[in-house]
mmCIF file with all atom_site columns, C-alpha atoms in Angstrom:
data_model
loop_
_atom_site.group_PDB
_atom_site.id
_atom_site.type_symbol
_atom_site.label_atom_id
_atom_site.label_alt_id
_atom_site.label_comp_id
_atom_site.label_asym_id
_atom_site.label_entity_id
_atom_site.label_seq_id
_atom_site.pdbx_PDB_ins_code
_atom_site.Cartn_x
_atom_site.Cartn_y
_atom_site.Cartn_z
_atom_site.occupancy
_atom_site.B_iso_or_equiv
_atom_site.pdbx_formal_charge
_atom_site.auth_seq_id
_atom_site.auth_comp_id
_atom_site.auth_asym_id
_atom_site.auth_atom_id
_atom_site.pdbx_PDB_model_num
ATOM 1   C CA . MET G 1 1   ? -17.152 5.236   16.219  1.00 46.00 ? 8   MET G CA 1
ATOM 2   C CA . LYS G 1 2   ? -18.538 2.348   14.128  1.00 45.00 ? 9   LYS G CA 1
ATOM 3   C CA . ILE G 1 3   ? -15.564 2.588   11.746  1.00 46.00 ? 10  ILE G CA 1
ATOM 4   C CA . ARG G 1 4   ? -13.086 2.650   14.620  1.00 50.00 ? 11  ARG G CA 1
ATOM 5   C CA . PHE G 1 5   ? -14.743 -0.354  16.261  1.00 40.00 ? 12  PHE G CA 1
ATOM 6   C CA . ALA G 1 6   ? -14.689 -2.291  12.981  1.00 44.00 ? 13  ALA G CA 1
ATOM 7   C CA . ILE G 1 7   ? -11.020 -1.431  12.483  1.00 44.00 ? 14  ILE G CA 1
ATOM 8   C CA . ALA G 1 8   ? -10.171 -2.559  15.998  1.00 45.00 ? 15  ALA G CA 1
ATOM 9   C CA . LEU G 1 9   ? -11.903 -5.898  15.418  1.00 45.00 ? 16  LEU G CA 1
ATOM 10  C CA . ALA G 1 10  ? -10.195 -6.346  12.049  1.00 48.00 ? 17  ALA G CA 1
ATOM 11  C CA . ALA G 1 11  ? -6.790  -5.488  13.504  1.00 48.00 ? 18  ALA G CA 1
ATOM 12  C CA . ALA G 1 12  ? -7.276  -7.978  16.326  1.00 49.00 ? 19  ALA G CA 1
ATOM 13  C CA . ALA G 1 13  ? -8.260  -10.652 13.806  1.00 49.00 ? 20  ALA G CA 1
ATOM 14  C CA . LEU G 1 14  ? -5.192  -9.957  11.667  1.00 51.00 ? 21  LEU G CA 1
ATOM 15  C CA . ILE G 1 15  ? -2.797  -10.070 14.618  1.00 49.00 ? 22  ILE G CA 1
ATOM 16  C CA . SER G 1 16  ? -4.383  -13.328 15.783  1.00 49.00 ? 23  SER G CA 1
ATOM 17  C CA . LEU G 1 17  ? -4.128  -14.926 12.339  1.00 50.00 ? 24  LEU G CA 1
ATOM 18  C CA . LEU G 1 18  ? -0.550  -13.792 11.754  1.00 48.00 ? 25  LEU G CA 1
ATOM 19  C CA . SER G 1 19  ? 0.485   -15.000 15.206  1.00 44.00 ? 26  SER G CA 1
ATOM 20  C CA . ALA G 1 20  ? -1.126  -18.365 14.552  1.00 42.00 ? 27  ALA G CA 1
ATOM 21  C CA . SER G 1 21  ? 0.615   -18.554 11.187  1.00 42.00 ? 28  SER G CA 1
ATOM 22  C CA . ALA G 1 22  ? 3.999   -17.781 12.723  1.00 41.00 ? 29  ALA G CA 1
ATOM 23  C CA . ALA G 1 23  ? 3.402   -20.388 15.431  1.00 39.00 ? 30  ALA G CA 1
ATOM 24  C CA . GLU G 1 24  ? 2.750   -23.243 13.001  1.00 41.00 ? 31  GLU G CA 1
ATOM 25  C CA . THR G 1 25  ? 5.630   -25.666 13.551  1.00 36.00 ? 32  THR G CA 1
ATOM 26  C CA . ASP G 1 26  ? 4.083   -28.931 12.295  1.00 42.00 ? 33  ASP G CA 1
ATOM 27  C CA . GLU G 1 27  ? 3.909   -27.638 8.737   1.00 46.00 ? 34  GLU G CA 1
ATOM 28  C CA . PRO G 1 28  ? 6.838   -25.846 7.039   1.00 46.00 ? 35  PRO G CA 1
ATOM 29  C CA . ARG G 1 29  ? 5.930   -22.363 5.902   1.00 49.00 ? 36  ARG G CA 1
ATOM 30  C CA . THR G 1 30  ? 7.147   -23.210 2.381   1.00 47.00 ? 37  THR G CA 1
ATOM 31  C CA . VAL G 1 31  ? 4.266   -25.692 1.959   1.00 49.00 ? 38  VAL G CA 1
ATOM 32  C CA . PRO G 1 32  ? 1.577   -23.924 -0.123  1.00 53.00 ? 39  PRO G CA 1
ATOM 33  C CA . ARG G 1 33  ? -1.607  -23.115 1.728   1.00 87.00 ? 40  ARG G CA 1
ATOM 34  C CA . PHE G 1 34  ? -2.983  -20.688 -0.837  1.00 95.00 ? 41  PHE G CA 1
ATOM 35  C CA . VAL G 1 35  ? -3.388  -21.525 -4.491  1.00 95.00 ? 42  VAL G CA 1
ATOM 36  C CA . GLU G 1 36  ? -2.550  -19.498 -7.585  1.00 96.00 ? 43  GLU G CA 1
ATOM 37  C CA . GLY G 1 37  ? -5.691  -18.608 -9.495  1.00 95.00 ? 44  GLY G CA 1
ATOM 38  C CA . THR G 1 38  ? -7.857  -19.105 -6.437  1.00 96.00 ? 45  THR G CA 1
ATOM 39  C CA . HIS G 1 39  ? -6.356  -16.942 -3.697  1.00 97.00 ? 46  HIS G CA 1
ATOM 40  C CA . TYR G 1 40  ? -4.022  -14.762 -5.789  1.00 98.00 ? 47  TYR G CA 1
ATOM 41  C CA . THR G 1 41  ? -3.117  -14.058 -9.416  1.00 97.00 ? 48  THR G CA 1
ATOM 42  C CA . LYS G 1 42  ? 0.224   -14.482 -11.157 1.00 98.00 ? 49  LYS G CA 1
ATOM 43  C CA . LEU G 1 43  ? 0.878   -11.587 -13.523 1.00 98.00 ? 50  LEU G CA 1
ATOM 44  C CA . LYS G 1 44  ? 1.339   -12.663 -17.138 1.00 97.00 ? 51  LYS G CA 1
ATOM 45  C CA . VAL G 1 45  ? 4.087   -10.064 -17.540 1.00 97.00 ? 52  VAL G CA 1
ATOM 46  C CA . PRO G 1 46  ? 6.259   -9.465  -14.444 1.00 97.00 ? 53  PRO G CA 1
ATOM 47  C CA . VAL G 1 47  ? 6.830   -5.829  -13.502 1.00 97.00 ? 54  VAL G CA 1
ATOM 48  C CA . GLU G 1 48  ? 10.369  -4.667  -12.733 1.00 97.00 ? 55  GLU G CA 1
ATOM 49  C CA . THR G 1 49  ? 10.993  -3.988  -9.039  1.00 97.00 ? 56  THR G CA 1
ATOM 50  C CA . ARG G 1 50  ? 12.974  -1.041  -7.721  1.00 96.00 ? 57  ARG G CA 1
ATOM 51  C CA . ASP G 1 51  ? 15.540  -3.221  -5.877  1.00 97.00 ? 58  ASP G CA 1
ATOM 52  C CA . PRO G 1 52  ? 16.144  -6.677  -7.388  1.00 95.00 ? 59  PRO G CA 1
ATOM 53  C CA . THR G 1 53  ? 18.169  -7.752  -4.349  1.00 96.00 ? 60  THR G CA 1
ATOM 54  C CA . LYS G 1 54  ? 15.038  -7.609  -2.164  1.00 97.00 ? 61  LYS G CA 1
ATOM 55  C CA . ILE G 1 55  ? 11.508  -8.981  -2.196  1.00 98.00 ? 62  ILE G CA 1
ATOM 56  C CA . GLU G 1 56  ? 9.287   -6.051  -3.100  1.00 98.00 ? 63  GLU G CA 1
ATOM 57  C CA . VAL G 1 57  ? 5.828   -5.688  -1.564  1.00 98.00 ? 64  VAL G CA 1
ATOM 58  C CA . VAL G 1 58  ? 3.700   -2.863  -2.999  1.00 98.00 ? 65  VAL G CA 1
ATOM 59  C CA . GLU G 1 59  ? 0.409   -1.773  -1.457  1.00 98.00 ? 66  GLU G CA 1
ATOM 60  C CA . VAL G 1 60  ? -1.816  -0.111  -4.043  1.00 98.00 ? 67  VAL G CA 1
ATOM 61  C CA . PHE G 1 61  ? -4.289  2.046   -2.137  1.00 98.00 ? 68  PHE G CA 1
ATOM 62  C CA . SER G 1 62  ? -6.699  4.955   -2.303  1.00 98.00 ? 69  SER G CA 1
ATOM 63  C CA . TYR G 1 63  ? -7.457  7.412   0.472   1.00 97.00 ? 70  TYR G CA 1
ATOM 64  C CA . THR G 1 64  ? -11.156 7.203   -0.407  1.00 97.00 ? 71  THR G CA 1
ATOM 65  C CA . CYS G 1 65  ? -11.235 3.425   0.118   1.00 97.00 ? 72  CYS G CA 1
ATOM 66  C CA . VAL G 1 66  ? -12.509 2.433   3.572   1.00 97.00 ? 73  VAL G CA 1
ATOM 67  C CA . HIS G 1 67  ? -10.903 -1.011  3.259   1.00 97.00 ? 74  HIS G CA 1
ATOM 68  C CA . CYS G 1 68  ? -7.553  0.689   2.604   1.00 97.00 ? 75  CYS G CA 1
ATOM 69  C CA . TYR G 1 69  ? -8.105  2.740   5.751   1.00 97.00 ? 76  TYR G CA 1
ATOM 70  C CA . THR G 1 70  ? -8.802  -0.435  7.714   1.00 97.00 ? 77  THR G CA 1
ATOM 71  C CA . LEU G 1 71  ? -5.755  -2.192  6.251   1.00 97.00 ? 78  LEU G CA 1
ATOM 72  C CA . GLU G 1 72  ? -3.545  0.806   6.995   1.00 94.00 ? 79  GLU G CA 1
ATOM 73  C CA . ARG G 1 73  ? -4.497  0.607   10.647  1.00 90.00 ? 80  ARG G CA 1
ATOM 74  C CA . MET G 1 74  ? -3.794  -3.124  10.625  1.00 90.00 ? 81  MET G CA 1
ATOM 75  C CA . LEU G 1 75  ? -0.348  -2.997  8.986   1.00 93.00 ? 82  LEU G CA 1
ATOM 76  C CA . GLY G 1 76  ? 1.550   -1.738  12.034  1.00 92.00 ? 83  GLY G CA 1
ATOM 77  C CA . PRO G 1 77  ? 2.279   -5.122  13.674  1.00 92.00 ? 84  PRO G CA 1
ATOM 78  C CA . TRP G 1 78  ? 3.214   -6.632  10.303  1.00 94.00 ? 85  TRP G CA 1
ATOM 79  C CA . LEU G 1 79  ? 5.590   -3.803  9.380   1.00 95.00 ? 86  LEU G CA 1
ATOM 80  C CA . ALA G 1 80  ? 7.155   -3.890  12.847  1.00 94.00 ? 87  ALA G CA 1
ATOM 81  C CA . VAL G 1 81  ? 8.567   -7.381  12.221  1.00 94.00 ? 88  VAL G CA 1
ATOM 82  C CA . LEU G 1 82  ? 9.193   -7.083  8.483   1.00 95.00 ? 89  LEU G CA 1
ATOM 83  C CA . PRO G 1 83  ? 12.527  -8.774  7.583   1.00 96.00 ? 90  PRO G CA 1
ATOM 84  C CA . ASP G 1 84  ? 15.313  -6.680  6.087   1.00 96.00 ? 91  ASP G CA 1
ATOM 85  C CA . ASP G 1 85  ? 15.101  -8.513  2.773   1.00 97.00 ? 92  ASP G CA 1
ATOM 86  C CA . VAL G 1 86  ? 11.577  -7.178  2.138   1.00 98.00 ? 93  VAL G CA 1
ATOM 87  C CA . ASP G 1 87  ? 11.128  -3.771  0.481   1.00 98.00 ? 94  ASP G CA 1
ATOM 88  C CA . PHE G 1 88  ? 7.656   -2.447  1.317   1.00 98.00 ? 95  PHE G CA 1
ATOM 89  C CA . HIS G 1 89  ? 6.240   0.725   -0.168  1.00 97.00 ? 96  HIS G CA 1
ATOM 90  C CA . ARG G 1 90  ? 2.912   2.241   -1.192  1.00 98.00 ? 97  ARG G CA 1
ATOM 91  C CA . VAL G 1 91  ? 1.604   3.321   -4.580  1.00 98.00 ? 98  VAL G CA 1
ATOM 92  C CA . PRO G 1 92  ? -1.553  5.463   -4.692  1.00 98.00 ? 99  PRO G CA 1
ATOM 93  C CA . PHE G 1 93  ? -4.260  4.681   -7.225  1.00 96.00 ? 100 PHE G CA 1
ATOM 94  C CA . ALA G 1 94  ? -4.029  7.755   -9.457  1.00 95.00 ? 101 ALA G CA 1
ATOM 95  C CA . TYR G 1 95  ? -6.741  7.332   -12.057 1.00 91.00 ? 102 TYR G CA 1
ATOM 96  C CA . GLY G 1 96  ? -9.391  9.986   -12.749 1.00 92.00 ? 103 GLY G CA 1
ATOM 97  C CA . GLN G 1 97  ? -10.805 11.759  -9.699  1.00 93.00 ? 104 GLN G CA 1
ATOM 98  C CA . LEU G 1 98  ? -8.191  10.110  -7.459  1.00 95.00 ? 105 LEU G CA 1
ATOM 99  C CA . GLN G 1 99  ? -5.314  11.994  -9.095  1.00 96.00 ? 106 GLN G CA 1
ATOM 100 C CA . PRO G 1 100 ? -5.383  14.932  -6.587  1.00 97.00 ? 107 PRO G CA 1
ATOM 101 C CA . LEU G 1 101 ? -4.963  12.490  -3.712  1.00 97.00 ? 108 LEU G CA 1
ATOM 102 C CA . ALA G 1 102 ? -2.059  10.768  -5.457  1.00 98.00 ? 109 ALA G CA 1
ATOM 103 C CA . GLN G 1 103 ? -0.533  14.240  -5.816  1.00 97.00 ? 110 GLN G CA 1
ATOM 104 C CA . ALA G 1 104 ? -1.043  14.791  -2.094  1.00 98.00 ? 111 ALA G CA 1
ATOM 105 C CA . PHE G 1 105 ? 0.715   11.506  -1.281  1.00 98.00 ? 112 PHE G CA 1
ATOM 106 C CA . TYR G 1 106 ? 3.771   12.310  -3.389  1.00 98.00 ? 113 TYR G CA 1
ATOM 107 C CA . THR G 1 107 ? 3.799   15.919  -2.196  1.00 98.00 ? 114 THR G CA 1
ATOM 108 C CA . ALA G 1 108 ? 4.011   14.584  1.357   1.00 98.00 ? 115 ALA G CA 1
ATOM 109 C CA . GLU G 1 109 ? 6.877   12.298  0.376   1.00 98.00 ? 116 GLU G CA 1
ATOM 110 C CA . VAL G 1 110 ? 8.795   15.085  -1.365  1.00 98.00 ? 117 VAL G CA 1
ATOM 111 C CA . MET G 1 111 ? 8.255   17.469  1.568   1.00 98.00 ? 118 MET G CA 1
ATOM 112 C CA . ASP G 1 112 ? 9.172   14.678  4.014   1.00 98.00 ? 119 ASP G CA 1
ATOM 113 C CA . VAL G 1 113 ? 5.950   14.999  6.019   1.00 98.00 ? 120 VAL G CA 1
ATOM 114 C CA . LEU G 1 114 ? 4.153   11.775  5.067   1.00 98.00 ? 121 LEU G CA 1
ATOM 115 C CA . PRO G 1 115 ? 4.066   10.365  8.633   1.00 96.00 ? 122 PRO G CA 1
ATOM 116 C CA . ARG G 1 116 ? 2.290   13.532  9.794   1.00 98.00 ? 123 ARG G CA 1
ATOM 117 C CA . VAL G 1 117 ? -0.444  13.614  7.154   1.00 98.00 ? 124 VAL G CA 1
ATOM 118 C CA . HIS G 1 118 ? -0.935  10.082  5.838   1.00 98.00 ? 125 HIS G CA 1
ATOM 119 C CA . MET G 1 119 ? -3.470  8.879   8.397   1.00 97.00 ? 126 MET G CA 1
ATOM 120 C CA . LYS G 1 120 ? -4.980  12.365  8.707   1.00 97.00 ? 127 LYS G CA 1
ATOM 121 C CA . ILE G 1 121 ? -6.006  12.226  5.057   1.00 98.00 ? 128 ILE G CA 1
ATOM 122 C CA . PHE G 1 122 ? -7.644  8.850   5.619   1.00 98.00 ? 129 PHE G CA 1
ATOM 123 C CA . GLU G 1 123 ? -9.400  10.148  8.729   1.00 97.00 ? 130 GLU G CA 1
ATOM 124 C CA . SER G 1 124 ? -10.712 13.200  6.908   1.00 96.00 ? 131 SER G CA 1
ATOM 125 C CA . PHE G 1 125 ? -12.621 10.965  4.523   1.00 96.00 ? 132 PHE G CA 1
ATOM 126 C CA . HIS G 1 126 ? -13.720 8.168   6.798   1.00 97.00 ? 133 HIS G CA 1
ATOM 127 C CA . GLU G 1 127 ? -14.120 9.784   10.208  1.00 96.00 ? 134 GLU G CA 1
ATOM 128 C CA . TYR G 1 128 ? -15.171 13.333  9.303   1.00 95.00 ? 135 TYR G CA 1
ATOM 129 C CA . ASN G 1 129 ? -16.635 12.993  5.772   1.00 94.00 ? 136 ASN G CA 1
ATOM 130 C CA . ILE G 1 130 ? -14.338 15.702  4.380   1.00 93.00 ? 137 ILE G CA 1
ATOM 131 C CA . ASP G 1 131 ? -13.557 15.262  0.687   1.00 92.00 ? 138 ASP G CA 1
ATOM 132 C CA . LEU G 1 132 ? -9.943  16.333  0.192   1.00 94.00 ? 139 LEU G CA 1
ATOM 133 C CA . ARG G 1 133 ? -9.896  16.032  -3.565  1.00 92.00 ? 140 ARG G CA 1
ATOM 134 C CA . ARG G 1 134 ? -9.981  19.839  -3.757  1.00 90.00 ? 141 ARG G CA 1
ATOM 135 C CA . PRO G 1 135 ? -6.430  21.247  -3.564  1.00 89.00 ? 142 PRO G CA 1
ATOM 136 C CA . GLN G 1 136 ? -7.428  24.015  -1.143  1.00 92.00 ? 143 GLN G CA 1
ATOM 137 C CA . TYR G 1 137 ? -8.657  21.435  1.376   1.00 95.00 ? 144 TYR G CA 1
ATOM 138 C CA . ILE G 1 138 ? -5.497  19.370  1.031   1.00 96.00 ? 145 ILE G CA 1
ATOM 139 C CA . ARG G 1 139 ? -3.423  22.532  1.478   1.00 96.00 ? 146 ARG G CA 1
ATOM 140 C CA . ARG G 1 140 ? -5.225  23.380  4.709   1.00 96.00 ? 147 ARG G CA 1
ATOM 141 C CA . LEU G 1 141 ? -4.572  19.919  6.095   1.00 97.00 ? 148 LEU G CA 1
ATOM 142 C CA . PHE G 1 142 ? -0.851  20.085  5.275   1.00 98.00 ? 149 PHE G CA 1
ATOM 143 C CA . VAL G 1 143 ? -0.546  23.529  6.853   1.00 98.00 ? 150 VAL G CA 1
ATOM 144 C CA . ARG G 1 144 ? -2.427  22.457  9.971   1.00 97.00 ? 151 ARG G CA 1
ATOM 145 C CA . GLU G 1 145 ? -0.896  19.014  10.515  1.00 97.00 ? 152 GLU G CA 1
ATOM 146 C CA . ALA G 1 146 ? 2.606   19.384  9.067   1.00 97.00 ? 153 ALA G CA 1
ATOM 147 C CA . LYS G 1 147 ? 3.139   23.134  9.575   1.00 97.00 ? 154 LYS G CA 1
ATOM 148 C CA . VAL G 1 148 ? 4.288   23.576  5.974   1.00 97.00 ? 155 VAL G CA 1
ATOM 149 C CA . ASP G 1 149 ? 4.297   26.903  4.151   1.00 97.00 ? 156 ASP G CA 1
ATOM 150 C CA . GLU G 1 150 ? 1.200   27.324  1.951   1.00 96.00 ? 157 GLU G CA 1
ATOM 151 C CA . ASP G 1 151 ? 3.117   28.604  -1.068  1.00 96.00 ? 158 ASP G CA 1
ATOM 152 C CA . GLU G 1 152 ? 5.744   25.887  -0.765  1.00 97.00 ? 159 GLU G CA 1
ATOM 153 C CA . PHE G 1 153 ? 3.004   23.278  -0.595  1.00 97.00 ? 160 PHE G CA 1
ATOM 154 C CA . MET G 1 154 ? 1.328   24.515  -3.789  1.00 97.00 ? 161 MET G CA 1
ATOM 155 C CA . ARG G 1 155 ? 4.652   24.747  -5.636  1.00 97.00 ? 162 ARG G CA 1
ATOM 156 C CA . THR G 1 156 ? 5.426   21.160  -4.679  1.00 98.00 ? 163 THR G CA 1
ATOM 157 C CA . TYR G 1 157 ? 1.886   19.891  -5.279  1.00 97.00 ? 164 TYR G CA 1
ATOM 158 C CA . GLU G 1 158 ? 1.856   21.300  -8.827  1.00 97.00 ? 165 GLU G CA 1
ATOM 159 C CA . SER G 1 159 ? 5.518   20.568  -9.568  1.00 98.00 ? 166 SER G CA 1
ATOM 160 C CA . PHE G 1 160 ? 6.793   18.597  -12.525 1.00 98.00 ? 167 PHE G CA 1
ATOM 161 C CA . GLY G 1 161 ? 8.458   16.112  -10.173 1.00 98.00 ? 168 GLY G CA 1
ATOM 162 C CA . VAL G 1 162 ? 5.243   15.275  -8.318  1.00 98.00 ? 169 VAL G CA 1
ATOM 163 C CA . MET G 1 163 ? 3.181   15.056  -11.501 1.00 98.00 ? 170 MET G CA 1
ATOM 164 C CA . THR G 1 164 ? 5.791   12.733  -13.020 1.00 98.00 ? 171 THR G CA 1
ATOM 165 C CA . ARG G 1 165 ? 5.493   10.406  -10.025 1.00 98.00 ? 172 ARG G CA 1
ATOM 166 C CA . VAL G 1 166 ? 1.702   10.479  -10.307 1.00 98.00 ? 173 VAL G CA 1
ATOM 167 C CA . ARG G 1 167 ? 1.903   9.453   -13.972 1.00 97.00 ? 174 ARG G CA 1
ATOM 168 C CA . GLN G 1 168 ? 4.375   6.717   -13.067 1.00 97.00 ? 175 GLN G CA 1
ATOM 169 C CA . ALA G 1 169 ? 2.028   5.452   -10.354 1.00 98.00 ? 176 ALA G CA 1
ATOM 170 C CA . ASP G 1 170 ? -0.852  5.310   -12.831 1.00 97.00 ? 177 ASP G CA 1
ATOM 171 C CA . ALA G 1 171 ? 1.289   3.405   -15.322 1.00 97.00 ? 178 ALA G CA 1
ATOM 172 C CA . GLN G 1 172 ? 2.510   1.049   -12.609 1.00 97.00 ? 179 GLN G CA 1
ATOM 173 C CA . THR G 1 173 ? -0.969  0.130   -11.390 1.00 97.00 ? 180 THR G CA 1
ATOM 174 C CA . ARG G 1 174 ? -2.042  -0.501  -14.980 1.00 97.00 ? 181 ARG G CA 1
ATOM 175 C CA . MET G 1 175 ? 0.898   -2.882  -15.448 1.00 97.00 ? 182 MET G CA 1
ATOM 176 C CA . TYR G 1 176 ? -0.155  -4.622  -12.229 1.00 98.00 ? 183 TYR G CA 1
ATOM 177 C CA . LYS G 1 177 ? -3.683  -5.010  -13.695 1.00 96.00 ? 184 LYS G CA 1
ATOM 178 C CA . VAL G 1 178 ? -5.122  -3.561  -10.485 1.00 96.00 ? 185 VAL G CA 1
ATOM 179 C CA . GLU G 1 179 ? -8.886  -3.126  -10.684 1.00 91.00 ? 186 GLU G CA 1
ATOM 180 C CA . GLY G 1 180 ? -9.651  -2.259  -7.065  1.00 93.00 ? 187 GLY G CA 1
ATOM 181 C CA . THR G 1 181 ? -8.098  -1.258  -3.786  1.00 96.00 ? 188 THR G CA 1
ATOM 182 C CA . PRO G 1 182 ? -6.516  -2.342  -1.596  1.00 97.00 ? 189 PRO G CA 1
ATOM 183 C CA . SER G 1 183 ? -4.323  -4.611  -3.697  1.00 98.00 ? 190 SER G CA 1
ATOM 184 C CA . ILE G 1 184 ? -0.869  -5.908  -2.868  1.00 98.00 ? 191 ILE G CA 1
ATOM 185 C CA . VAL G 1 185 ? 1.739   -6.913  -5.433  1.00 98.00 ? 192 VAL G CA 1
ATOM 186 C CA . VAL G 1 186 ? 4.559   -9.228  -4.364  1.00 98.00 ? 193 VAL G CA 1
ATOM 187 C CA . ASN G 1 187 ? 7.876   -8.914  -6.184  1.00 98.00 ? 194 ASN G CA 1
ATOM 188 C CA . GLY G 1 188 ? 6.240   -7.619  -9.350  1.00 98.00 ? 195 GLY G CA 1
ATOM 189 C CA . ARG G 1 189 ? 4.886   -11.128 -9.994  1.00 98.00 ? 196 ARG G CA 1
ATOM 190 C CA . TYR G 1 190 ? 1.805   -11.776 -7.880  1.00 98.00 ? 197 TYR G CA 1
ATOM 191 C CA . LEU G 1 191 ? -1.367  -9.752  -7.347  1.00 98.00 ? 198 LEU G CA 1
ATOM 192 C CA . VAL G 1 192 ? -3.228  -10.257 -4.060  1.00 98.00 ? 199 VAL G CA 1
ATOM 193 C CA . GLU G 1 193 ? -6.775  -8.900  -3.783  1.00 97.00 ? 200 GLU G CA 1
ATOM 194 C CA . VAL G 1 194 ? -9.429  -9.014  -1.077  1.00 95.00 ? 201 VAL G CA 1
ATOM 195 C CA . THR G 1 195 ? -11.931 -10.635 -3.413  1.00 94.00 ? 202 THR G CA 1
ATOM 196 C CA . ARG G 1 196 ? -9.666  -13.651 -3.895  1.00 95.00 ? 203 ARG G CA 1
ATOM 197 C CA . ALA G 1 197 ? -8.047  -13.811 -0.451  1.00 96.00 ? 204 ALA G CA 1
ATOM 198 C CA . GLY G 1 198 ? -11.432 -13.528 1.255   1.00 93.00 ? 205 GLY G CA 1
ATOM 199 C CA . SER G 1 199 ? -10.545 -10.834 3.786   1.00 95.00 ? 206 SER G CA 1
ATOM 200 C CA . LEU G 1 200 ? -7.895  -8.251  4.664   1.00 96.00 ? 207 LEU G CA 1
ATOM 201 C CA . ALA G 1 201 ? -6.349  -10.681 7.133   1.00 95.00 ? 208 ALA G CA 1
ATOM 202 C CA . GLY G 1 202 ? -6.396  -13.340 4.438   1.00 95.00 ? 209 GLY G CA 1
ATOM 203 C CA . MET G 1 203 ? -4.584  -10.976 2.083   1.00 96.00 ? 210 MET G CA 1
ATOM 204 C CA . MET G 1 204 ? -1.713  -10.632 4.533   1.00 96.00 ? 211 MET G CA 1
ATOM 205 C CA . LEU G 1 205 ? -1.457  -14.388 5.020   1.00 96.00 ? 212 LEU G CA 1
ATOM 206 C CA . VAL G 1 206 ? -1.261  -14.850 1.246   1.00 97.00 ? 213 VAL G CA 1
ATOM 207 C CA . VAL G 1 207 ? 1.387   -12.114 1.080   1.00 97.00 ? 214 VAL G CA 1
ATOM 208 C CA . ASN G 1 208 ? 3.426   -13.880 3.770   1.00 97.00 ? 215 ASN G CA 1
ATOM 209 C CA . GLN G 1 209 ? 3.308   -17.145 1.836   1.00 97.00 ? 216 GLN G CA 1
ATOM 210 C CA . LEU G 1 210 ? 4.391   -15.437 -1.391  1.00 97.00 ? 217 LEU G CA 1
ATOM 211 C CA . ILE G 1 211 ? 7.255   -13.671 0.393   1.00 98.00 ? 218 ILE G CA 1
ATOM 212 C CA . ASP G 1 212 ? 8.447   -17.048 1.671   1.00 96.00 ? 219 ASP G CA 1
ATOM 213 C CA . ALA G 1 213 ? 8.176   -18.555 -1.815  1.00 96.00 ? 220 ALA G CA 1
ATOM 214 C CA . GLU G 1 214 ? 10.091  -15.690 -3.427  1.00 97.00 ? 221 GLU G CA 1
ATOM 215 C CA . ARG G 1 215 ? 12.780  -15.879 -0.730  1.00 97.00 ? 222 ARG G CA 1
ATOM 216 C CA . ALA G 1 216 ? 13.226  -19.587 -1.386  1.00 96.00 ? 223 ALA G CA 1
ATOM 217 C CA . ALA G 1 217 ? 13.361  -19.012 -5.150  1.00 94.00 ? 224 ALA G CA 1
ATOM 218 C CA . MET G 1 218 ? 15.992  -16.279 -4.791  1.00 93.00 ? 225 MET G CA 1
ATOM 219 C CA . ALA G 1 219 ? 18.092  -18.473 -2.512  1.00 92.00 ? 226 ALA G CA 1
ATOM 220 C CA . ALA G 1 220 ? 17.873  -21.380 -4.954  1.00 91.00 ? 227 ALA G CA 1
ATOM 221 C CA . ALA G 1 221 ? 18.914  -19.128 -7.848  1.00 89.00 ? 228 ALA G CA 1
ATOM 222 C CA . GLN G 1 222 ? 22.028  -18.078 -5.920  1.00 85.00 ? 229 GLN G CA 1
ATOM 223 C CA . THR G 1 223 ? 23.034  -21.655 -5.030  1.00 76.00 ? 230 THR G CA 1
ATOM 224 C CA . PRO G 1 224 ? 25.495  -23.199 -7.504  1.00 71.00 ? 231 PRO G CA 1
ATOM 225 C CA . ALA G 1 225 ? 24.113  -26.221 -9.312  1.00 59.00 ? 232 ALA G CA 1
ATOM 226 C CA . GLU G 1 226 ? 25.422  -29.578 -8.050  1.00 54.00 ? 233 GLU G CA 1
ATOM 227 C CA . GLY G 1 227 ? 28.528  -30.656 -9.909  1.00 53.00 ? 234 GLY G CA 1
ATOM 228 C CA . SER G 1 228 ? 29.293  -27.185 -11.293 1.00 50.00 ? 235 SER G CA 1
#
């Protein structure tokens, strides 16, 4: 109950802040409000995005992270109004003891049941204190919540395809220089962390500013130079 109450308060704060940000008409949204090196970090080596025609936003998360759980519950209103030129997706932190949960995430994607199990995995940790890092516990959850076949789940969970995606996720987060979760990477160029942004709501405001900046930069790059 305490976790749910805290999440509700955090969600309300985020919605309020994002609404206030969207309502600001006296100051153009392209005017910087957050500063590189203070509120976010620019990656020394940009990481290639999966669709260069869009602005990529990657949430690096862990199911064991209570702040990730809170953020996940807060993202709904933001995702509901996400422009078409933004490509949002999640990458699980896959290092060490978190690898089984990264496998579970990609297993859910491959089996096309992620919407049915994603929040249930979070809830198992943070509402019911059930540690799903044991494959048999993850299997039970998939069978119960997604009605998948047990054998099919294990074949997928241990498959070469899923393990390849887990290794790719680990490599990707290392290239992002992610040290904690949740972290958000904008267009393979900027790392946004709670410690710098000050709060989860602050993270999303920084992300919004960086999306605007990247959109402006992409538009400028496509505009022919004067006199050409």
